[in-house]
mmCIF file of C-alpha atoms in Angstrom:
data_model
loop_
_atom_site.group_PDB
_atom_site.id
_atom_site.type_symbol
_atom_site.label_atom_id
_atom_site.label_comp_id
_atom_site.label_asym_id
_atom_site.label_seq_id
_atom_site.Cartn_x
_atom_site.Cartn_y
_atom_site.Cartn_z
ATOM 1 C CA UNK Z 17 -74.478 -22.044 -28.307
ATOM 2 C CA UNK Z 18 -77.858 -23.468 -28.105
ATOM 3 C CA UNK Z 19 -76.387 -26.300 -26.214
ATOM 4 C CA UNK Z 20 -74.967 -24.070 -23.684
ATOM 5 C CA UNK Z 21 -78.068 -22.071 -22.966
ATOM 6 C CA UNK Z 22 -80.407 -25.319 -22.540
ATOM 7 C CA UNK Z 23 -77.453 -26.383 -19.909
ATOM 8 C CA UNK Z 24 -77.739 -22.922 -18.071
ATOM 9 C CA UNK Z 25 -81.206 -23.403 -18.182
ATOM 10 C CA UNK Z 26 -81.302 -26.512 -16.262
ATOM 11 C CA UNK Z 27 -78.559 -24.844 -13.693
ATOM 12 C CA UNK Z 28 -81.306 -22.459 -13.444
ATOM 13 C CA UNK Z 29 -84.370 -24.909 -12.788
ATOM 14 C CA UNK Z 30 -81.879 -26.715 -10.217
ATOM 15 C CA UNK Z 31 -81.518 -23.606 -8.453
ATOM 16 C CA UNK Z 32 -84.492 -22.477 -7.598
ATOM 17 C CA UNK Z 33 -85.775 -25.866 -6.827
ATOM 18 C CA UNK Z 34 -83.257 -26.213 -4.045
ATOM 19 C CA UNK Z 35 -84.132 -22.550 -2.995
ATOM 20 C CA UNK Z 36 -87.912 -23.880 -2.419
ATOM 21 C CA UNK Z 37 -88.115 -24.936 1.187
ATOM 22 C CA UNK Z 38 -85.940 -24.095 4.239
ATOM 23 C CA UNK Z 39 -84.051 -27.948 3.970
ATOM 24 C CA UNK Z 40 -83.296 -28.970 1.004
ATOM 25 C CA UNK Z 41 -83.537 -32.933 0.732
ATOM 26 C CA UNK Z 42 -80.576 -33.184 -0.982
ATOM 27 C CA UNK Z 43 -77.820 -31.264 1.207
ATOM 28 C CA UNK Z 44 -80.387 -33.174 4.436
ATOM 29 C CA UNK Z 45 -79.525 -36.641 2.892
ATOM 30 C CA UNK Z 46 -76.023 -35.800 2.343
ATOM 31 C CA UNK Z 47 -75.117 -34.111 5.586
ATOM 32 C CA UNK Z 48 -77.139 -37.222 7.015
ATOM 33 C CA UNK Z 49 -74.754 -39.950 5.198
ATOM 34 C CA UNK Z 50 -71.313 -37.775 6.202
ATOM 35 C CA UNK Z 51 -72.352 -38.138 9.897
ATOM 36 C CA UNK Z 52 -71.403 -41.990 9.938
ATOM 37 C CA UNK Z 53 -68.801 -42.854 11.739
ATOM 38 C CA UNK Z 54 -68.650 -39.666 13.709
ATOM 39 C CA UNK Z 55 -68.846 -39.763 17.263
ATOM 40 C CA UNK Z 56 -71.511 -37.201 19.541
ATOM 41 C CA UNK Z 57 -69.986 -35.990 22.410
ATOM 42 C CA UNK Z 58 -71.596 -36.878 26.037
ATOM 43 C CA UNK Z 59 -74.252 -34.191 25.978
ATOM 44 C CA UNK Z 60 -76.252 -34.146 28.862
ATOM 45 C CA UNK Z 61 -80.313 -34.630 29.376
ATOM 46 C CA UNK Z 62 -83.158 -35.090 31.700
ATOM 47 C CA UNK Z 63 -85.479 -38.030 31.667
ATOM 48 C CA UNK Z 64 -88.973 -37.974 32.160
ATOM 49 C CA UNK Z 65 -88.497 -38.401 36.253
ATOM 50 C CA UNK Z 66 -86.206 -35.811 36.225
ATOM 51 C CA UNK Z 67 -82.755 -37.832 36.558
ATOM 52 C CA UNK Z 68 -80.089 -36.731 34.670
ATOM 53 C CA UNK Z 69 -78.286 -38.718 32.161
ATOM 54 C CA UNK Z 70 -75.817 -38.296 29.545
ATOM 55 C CA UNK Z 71 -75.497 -39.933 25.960
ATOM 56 C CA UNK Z 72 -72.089 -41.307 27.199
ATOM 57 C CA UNK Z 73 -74.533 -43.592 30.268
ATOM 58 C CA UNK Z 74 -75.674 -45.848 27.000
ATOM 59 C CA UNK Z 75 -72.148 -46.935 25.897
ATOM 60 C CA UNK Z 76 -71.892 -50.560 25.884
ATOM 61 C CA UNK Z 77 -74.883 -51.656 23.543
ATOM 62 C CA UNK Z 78 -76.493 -50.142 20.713
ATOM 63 C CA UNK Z 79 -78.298 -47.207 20.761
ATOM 64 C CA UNK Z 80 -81.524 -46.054 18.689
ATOM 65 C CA UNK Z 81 -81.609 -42.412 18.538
ATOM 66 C CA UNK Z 82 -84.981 -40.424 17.096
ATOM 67 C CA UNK Z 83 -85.548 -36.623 17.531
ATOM 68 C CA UNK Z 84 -88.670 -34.992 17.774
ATOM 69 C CA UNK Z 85 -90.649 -31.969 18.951
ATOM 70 C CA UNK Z 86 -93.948 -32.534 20.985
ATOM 71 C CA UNK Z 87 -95.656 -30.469 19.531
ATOM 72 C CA UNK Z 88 -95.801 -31.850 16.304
ATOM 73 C CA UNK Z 89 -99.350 -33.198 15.377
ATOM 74 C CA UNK Z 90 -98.643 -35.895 12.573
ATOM 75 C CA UNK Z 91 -95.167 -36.742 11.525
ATOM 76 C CA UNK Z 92 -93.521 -36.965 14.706
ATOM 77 C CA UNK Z 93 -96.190 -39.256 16.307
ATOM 78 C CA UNK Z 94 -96.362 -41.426 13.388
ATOM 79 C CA UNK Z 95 -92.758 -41.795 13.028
ATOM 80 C CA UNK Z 96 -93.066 -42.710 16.826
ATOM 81 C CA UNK Z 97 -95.529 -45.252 16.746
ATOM 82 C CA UNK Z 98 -93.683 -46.744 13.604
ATOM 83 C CA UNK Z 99 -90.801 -47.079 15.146
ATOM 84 C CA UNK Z 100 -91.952 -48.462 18.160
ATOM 85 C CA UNK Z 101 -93.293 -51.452 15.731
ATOM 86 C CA UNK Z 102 -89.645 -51.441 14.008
ATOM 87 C CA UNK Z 103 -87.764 -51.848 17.880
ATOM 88 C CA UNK Z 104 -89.876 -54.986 18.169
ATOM 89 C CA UNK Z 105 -89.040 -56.480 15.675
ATOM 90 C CA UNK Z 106 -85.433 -55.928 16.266
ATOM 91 C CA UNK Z 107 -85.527 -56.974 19.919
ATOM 92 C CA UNK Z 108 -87.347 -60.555 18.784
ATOM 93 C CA UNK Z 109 -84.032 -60.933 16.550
ATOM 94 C CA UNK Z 110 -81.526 -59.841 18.375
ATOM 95 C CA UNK Z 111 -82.803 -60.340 22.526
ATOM 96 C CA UNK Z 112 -84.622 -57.581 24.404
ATOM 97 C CA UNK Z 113 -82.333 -56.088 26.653
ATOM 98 C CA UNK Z 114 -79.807 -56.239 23.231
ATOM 99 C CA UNK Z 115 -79.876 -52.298 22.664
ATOM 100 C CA UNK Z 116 -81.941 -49.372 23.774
ATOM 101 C CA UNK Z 117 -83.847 -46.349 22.330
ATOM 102 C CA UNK Z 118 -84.333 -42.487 23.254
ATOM 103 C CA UNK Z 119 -86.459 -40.003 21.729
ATOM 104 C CA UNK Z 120 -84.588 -36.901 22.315
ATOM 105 C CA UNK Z 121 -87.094 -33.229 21.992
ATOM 106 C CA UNK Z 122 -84.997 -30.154 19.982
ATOM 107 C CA UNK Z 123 -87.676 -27.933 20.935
ATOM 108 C CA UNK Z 124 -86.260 -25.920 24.030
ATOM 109 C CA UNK Z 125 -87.967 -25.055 26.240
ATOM 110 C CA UNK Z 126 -91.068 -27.249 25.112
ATOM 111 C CA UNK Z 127 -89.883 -30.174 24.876
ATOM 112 C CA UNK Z 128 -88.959 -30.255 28.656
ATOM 113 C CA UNK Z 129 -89.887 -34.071 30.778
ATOM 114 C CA UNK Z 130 -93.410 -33.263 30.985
ATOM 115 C CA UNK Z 131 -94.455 -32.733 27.958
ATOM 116 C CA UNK Z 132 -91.913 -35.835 26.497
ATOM 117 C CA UNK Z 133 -93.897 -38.301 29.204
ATOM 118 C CA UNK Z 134 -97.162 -36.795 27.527
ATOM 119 C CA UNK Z 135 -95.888 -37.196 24.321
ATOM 120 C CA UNK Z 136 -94.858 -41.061 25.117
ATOM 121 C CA UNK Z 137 -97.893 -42.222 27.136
ATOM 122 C CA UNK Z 138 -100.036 -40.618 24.054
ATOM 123 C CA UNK Z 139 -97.887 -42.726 21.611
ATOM 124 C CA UNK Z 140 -98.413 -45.901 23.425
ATOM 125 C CA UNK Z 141 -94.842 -45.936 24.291
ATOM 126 C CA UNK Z 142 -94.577 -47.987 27.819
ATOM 127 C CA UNK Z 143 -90.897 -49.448 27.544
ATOM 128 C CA UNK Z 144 -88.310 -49.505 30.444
ATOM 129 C CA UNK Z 145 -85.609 -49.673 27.721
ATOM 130 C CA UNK Z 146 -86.958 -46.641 25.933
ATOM 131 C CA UNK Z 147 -86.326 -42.837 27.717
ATOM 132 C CA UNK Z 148 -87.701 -40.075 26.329
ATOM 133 C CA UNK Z 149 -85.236 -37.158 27.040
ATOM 134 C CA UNK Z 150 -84.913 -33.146 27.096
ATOM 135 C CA UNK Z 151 -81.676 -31.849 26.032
ATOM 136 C CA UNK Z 152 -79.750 -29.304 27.949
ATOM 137 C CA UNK Z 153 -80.039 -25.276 26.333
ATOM 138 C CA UNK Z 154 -77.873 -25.423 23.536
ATOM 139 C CA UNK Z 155 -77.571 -29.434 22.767
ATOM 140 C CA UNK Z 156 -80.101 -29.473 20.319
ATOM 141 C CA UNK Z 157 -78.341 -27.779 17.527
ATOM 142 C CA UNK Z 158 -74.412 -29.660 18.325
ATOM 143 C CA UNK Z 159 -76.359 -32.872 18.568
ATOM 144 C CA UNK Z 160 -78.541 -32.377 14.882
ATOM 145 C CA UNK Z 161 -75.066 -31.819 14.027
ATOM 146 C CA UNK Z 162 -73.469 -34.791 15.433
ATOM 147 C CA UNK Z 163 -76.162 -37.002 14.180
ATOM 148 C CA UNK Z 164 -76.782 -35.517 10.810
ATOM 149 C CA UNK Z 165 -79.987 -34.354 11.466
ATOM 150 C CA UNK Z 166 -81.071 -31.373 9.517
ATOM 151 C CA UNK Z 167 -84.313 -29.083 10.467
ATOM 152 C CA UNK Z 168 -85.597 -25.774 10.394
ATOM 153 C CA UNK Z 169 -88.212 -23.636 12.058
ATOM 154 C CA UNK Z 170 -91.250 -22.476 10.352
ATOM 155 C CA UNK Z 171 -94.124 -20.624 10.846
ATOM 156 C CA UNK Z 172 -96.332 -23.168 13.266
ATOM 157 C CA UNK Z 173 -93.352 -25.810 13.611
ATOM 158 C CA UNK Z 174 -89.849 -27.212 12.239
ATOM 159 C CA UNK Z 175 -89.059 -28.259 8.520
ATOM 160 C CA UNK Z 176 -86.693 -31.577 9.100
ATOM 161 C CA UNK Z 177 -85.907 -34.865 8.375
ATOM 162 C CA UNK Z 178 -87.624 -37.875 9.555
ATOM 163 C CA UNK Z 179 -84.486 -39.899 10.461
ATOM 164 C CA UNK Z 180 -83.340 -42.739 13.044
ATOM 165 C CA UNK Z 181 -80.109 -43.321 14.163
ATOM 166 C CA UNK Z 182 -78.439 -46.142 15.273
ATOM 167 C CA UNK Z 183 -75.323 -45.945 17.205
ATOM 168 C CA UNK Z 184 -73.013 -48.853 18.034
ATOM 169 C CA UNK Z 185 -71.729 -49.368 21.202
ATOM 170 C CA UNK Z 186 -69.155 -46.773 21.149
ATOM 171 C CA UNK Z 187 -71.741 -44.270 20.638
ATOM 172 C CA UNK Z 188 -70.469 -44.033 16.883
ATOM 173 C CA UNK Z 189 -73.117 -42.906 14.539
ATOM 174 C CA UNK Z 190 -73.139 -47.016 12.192
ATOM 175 C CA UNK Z 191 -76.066 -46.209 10.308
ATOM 176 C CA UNK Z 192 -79.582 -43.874 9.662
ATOM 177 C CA UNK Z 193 -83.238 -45.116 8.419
ATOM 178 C CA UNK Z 194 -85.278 -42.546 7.008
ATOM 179 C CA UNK Z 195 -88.986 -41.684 6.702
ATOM 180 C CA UNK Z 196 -92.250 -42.125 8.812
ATOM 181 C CA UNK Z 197 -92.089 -45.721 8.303
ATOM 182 C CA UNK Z 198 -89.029 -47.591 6.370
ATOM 183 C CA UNK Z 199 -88.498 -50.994 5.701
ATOM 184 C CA UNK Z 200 -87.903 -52.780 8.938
ATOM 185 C CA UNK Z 201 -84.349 -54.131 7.861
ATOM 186 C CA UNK Z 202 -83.215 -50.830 7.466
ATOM 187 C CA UNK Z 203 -83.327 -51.036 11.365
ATOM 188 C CA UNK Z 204 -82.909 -54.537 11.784
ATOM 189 C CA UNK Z 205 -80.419 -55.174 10.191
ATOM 190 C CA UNK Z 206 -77.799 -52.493 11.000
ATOM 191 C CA UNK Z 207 -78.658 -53.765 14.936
ATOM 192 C CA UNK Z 208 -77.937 -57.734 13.729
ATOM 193 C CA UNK Z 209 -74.531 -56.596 12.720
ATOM 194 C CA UNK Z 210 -73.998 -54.860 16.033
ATOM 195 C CA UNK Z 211 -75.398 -57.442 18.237
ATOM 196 C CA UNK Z 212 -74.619 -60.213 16.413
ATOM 197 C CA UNK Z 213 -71.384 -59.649 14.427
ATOM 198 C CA UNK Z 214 -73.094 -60.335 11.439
ATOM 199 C CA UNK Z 215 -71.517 -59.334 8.075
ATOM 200 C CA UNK Z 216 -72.695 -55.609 6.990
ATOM 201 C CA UNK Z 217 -75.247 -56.854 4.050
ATOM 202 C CA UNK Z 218 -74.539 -54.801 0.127
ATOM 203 C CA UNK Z 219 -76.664 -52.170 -0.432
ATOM 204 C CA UNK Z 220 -80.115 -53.183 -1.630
ATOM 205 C CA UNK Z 221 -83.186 -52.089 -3.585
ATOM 206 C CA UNK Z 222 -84.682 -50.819 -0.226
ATOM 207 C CA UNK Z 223 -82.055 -48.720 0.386
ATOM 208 C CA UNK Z 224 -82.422 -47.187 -2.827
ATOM 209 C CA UNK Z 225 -85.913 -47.199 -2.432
ATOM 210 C CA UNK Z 226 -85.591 -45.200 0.977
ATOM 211 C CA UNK Z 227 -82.768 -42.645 -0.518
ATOM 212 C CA UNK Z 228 -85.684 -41.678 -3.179
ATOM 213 C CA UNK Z 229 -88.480 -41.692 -1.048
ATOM 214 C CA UNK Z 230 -86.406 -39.225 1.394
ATOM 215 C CA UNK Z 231 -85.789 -36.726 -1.657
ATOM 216 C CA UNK Z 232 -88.972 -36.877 -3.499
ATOM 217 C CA UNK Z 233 -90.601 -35.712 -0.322
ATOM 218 C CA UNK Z 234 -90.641 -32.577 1.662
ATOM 219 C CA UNK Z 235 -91.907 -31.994 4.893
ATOM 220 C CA UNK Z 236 -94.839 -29.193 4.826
ATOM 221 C CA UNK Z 237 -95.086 -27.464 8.307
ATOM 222 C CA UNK Z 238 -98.564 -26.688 7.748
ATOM 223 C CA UNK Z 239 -100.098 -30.012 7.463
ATOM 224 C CA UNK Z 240 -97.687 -31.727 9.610
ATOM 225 C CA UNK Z 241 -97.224 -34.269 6.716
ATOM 226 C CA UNK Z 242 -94.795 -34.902 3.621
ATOM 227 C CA UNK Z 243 -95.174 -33.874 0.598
ATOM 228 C CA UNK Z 244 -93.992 -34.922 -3.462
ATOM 229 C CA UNK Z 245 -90.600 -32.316 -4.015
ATOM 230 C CA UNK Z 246 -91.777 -31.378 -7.721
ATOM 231 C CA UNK Z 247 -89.120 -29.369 -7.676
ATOM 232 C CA UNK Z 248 -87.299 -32.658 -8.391
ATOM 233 C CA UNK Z 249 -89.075 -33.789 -11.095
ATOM 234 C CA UNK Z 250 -88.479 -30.235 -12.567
ATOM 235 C CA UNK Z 251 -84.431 -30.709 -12.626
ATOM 236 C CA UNK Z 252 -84.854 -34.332 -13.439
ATOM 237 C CA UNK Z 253 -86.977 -33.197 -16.243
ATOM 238 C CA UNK Z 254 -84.371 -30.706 -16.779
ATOM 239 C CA UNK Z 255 -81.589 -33.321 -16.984
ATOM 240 C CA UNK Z 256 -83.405 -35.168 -19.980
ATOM 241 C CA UNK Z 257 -83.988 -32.774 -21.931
ATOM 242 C CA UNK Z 258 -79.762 -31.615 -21.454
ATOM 243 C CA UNK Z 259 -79.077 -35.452 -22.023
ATOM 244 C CA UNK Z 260 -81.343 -36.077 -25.056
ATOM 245 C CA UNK Z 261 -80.003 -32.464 -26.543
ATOM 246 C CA UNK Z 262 -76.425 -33.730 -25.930
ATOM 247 C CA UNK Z 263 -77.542 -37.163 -27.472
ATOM 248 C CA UNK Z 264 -78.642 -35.362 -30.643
ATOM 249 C CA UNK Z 265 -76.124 -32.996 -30.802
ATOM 250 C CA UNK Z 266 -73.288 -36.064 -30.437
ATOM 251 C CA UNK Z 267 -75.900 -38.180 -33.534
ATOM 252 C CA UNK Z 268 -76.209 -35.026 -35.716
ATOM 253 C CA UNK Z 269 -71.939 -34.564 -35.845
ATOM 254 C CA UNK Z 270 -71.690 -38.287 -35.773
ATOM 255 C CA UNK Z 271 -73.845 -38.424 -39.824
ATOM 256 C CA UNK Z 272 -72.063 -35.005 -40.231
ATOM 257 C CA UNK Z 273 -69.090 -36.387 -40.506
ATOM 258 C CA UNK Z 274 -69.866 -39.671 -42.145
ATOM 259 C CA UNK Z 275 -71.464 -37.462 -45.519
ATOM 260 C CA UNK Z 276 -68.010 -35.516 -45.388
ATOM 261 C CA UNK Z 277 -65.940 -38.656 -45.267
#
């Protein structure tokens, strides 16, 4: 009985830590992993000249996809700027014109062309390969979808995860890289495959390393900037103490019932 109410317990903890925050990391990372192989429909956009274009105009070559809302004051940029470091990397090992990138807003109306060609030139962002695009009314939430992208509004800005896609030249969602910055491979080498038909490489450390990063940190609206989930460390603290009371419990019966023998 004992046992049993130490195991509710922890149920317990493990609720209300995923309760604490509009996304919670783990349903983000796992709604983010399901959308692999899926395919986004051609939604349609506007560039920052006011063409329009659809996601179905980049079929052909790989395709680096990143959301983000201008008016975010830390995350967003940073994850920009990183990324524009990552794409040049990538383009020295696989050619230049090999793939291109978008930055797609989900903040309608705000996020229309002017503010995205703000939001580039302010990022450093100068690239003929890389559009920075405003989704039609409605896009943003099927194409989160699509992509596995979770967020959520909150008071002064949007709860979600720092993700990039890559798509392969089918527009297939092949693979995600998570966090402000990630280890370049996690970009790199997805787009080698692609481009260069190398084989997909086993999952490493760093993808390990990225999978924990991404759910022992939250994004705080407030400060723009992630956060430690202790939450997590709660259940995972929770989780020893139900796996060290199951390891006794198993030890104790175990000498019980060498005395009786």
């Amino acid at each position: 009985m004992r046992l049993a109410a130490i195991v509710l317990a922890a149920a317990a903890l493990a609720a209300a830590g995923a309760a604490n925050g509009a996304v919670d990391p783990h349903r983000a990372l796992e709604a983010s992993r399901a959308a692999v192989g899926s395919q986004p429909a051609a939604y349609a956009f506007t560039d920052t000249n006011g063409r329009r274009v659809s996601l179905a105009d980049y079929r052909g070559k790989p395709l680096v996809v990143s959301l983000v809302y201008t008016g975010c004051s830390q995350v967003c940029p940073t994850t920009t700027r990183f990324l524009q470091r990552a794409v040049a990397e990538a383009r020295g090992a696989v050619g230049a014109d090999a793939f291109a990138v978008v930055s797609i807003g989900f903040n309608i109306p705000s996020d229309n062309p002017v503010s995205m060609k703000v939001f580039a030139r302010e990022n450093g962002i100068h690239d003929s390969r890389w559009s920075f695009l405003t989704p039609d009314a409605g896009v943003p939430e099927a194409l989160a979808k699509d992509l596995g992208f979770t967020y959520s509004p909150q008071s002064g800005g949007f709860e979600h995860l720092a993700q990039v896609t890559i798509l392969d030249a089918r527009g297939r969602v092949y693979a995600q890289a998570y966090g402000e910055s990630f280890a370049l491979p996690m970009l790199v080498g997805p787009l080698r495959e692609l481009v260069l038909g190398e084989a997909p490489a086993p999952r490493s450390a760093l993808d390990w390393l990225e999978r924990v990063r991404l759910v022992c940190t939250v994004y705080d609206p407030v400060t723009g900037t992630y956060r430690l989930d202790y939450a997590l460390f709660m259940e995972m603290a929770a989780g020893a103490i139900v796996l060290g009371a199951i390891l006794a419990f198993l030890i104790r019966e175990r000498r019980r019932a060498r005395r009786s023998a």
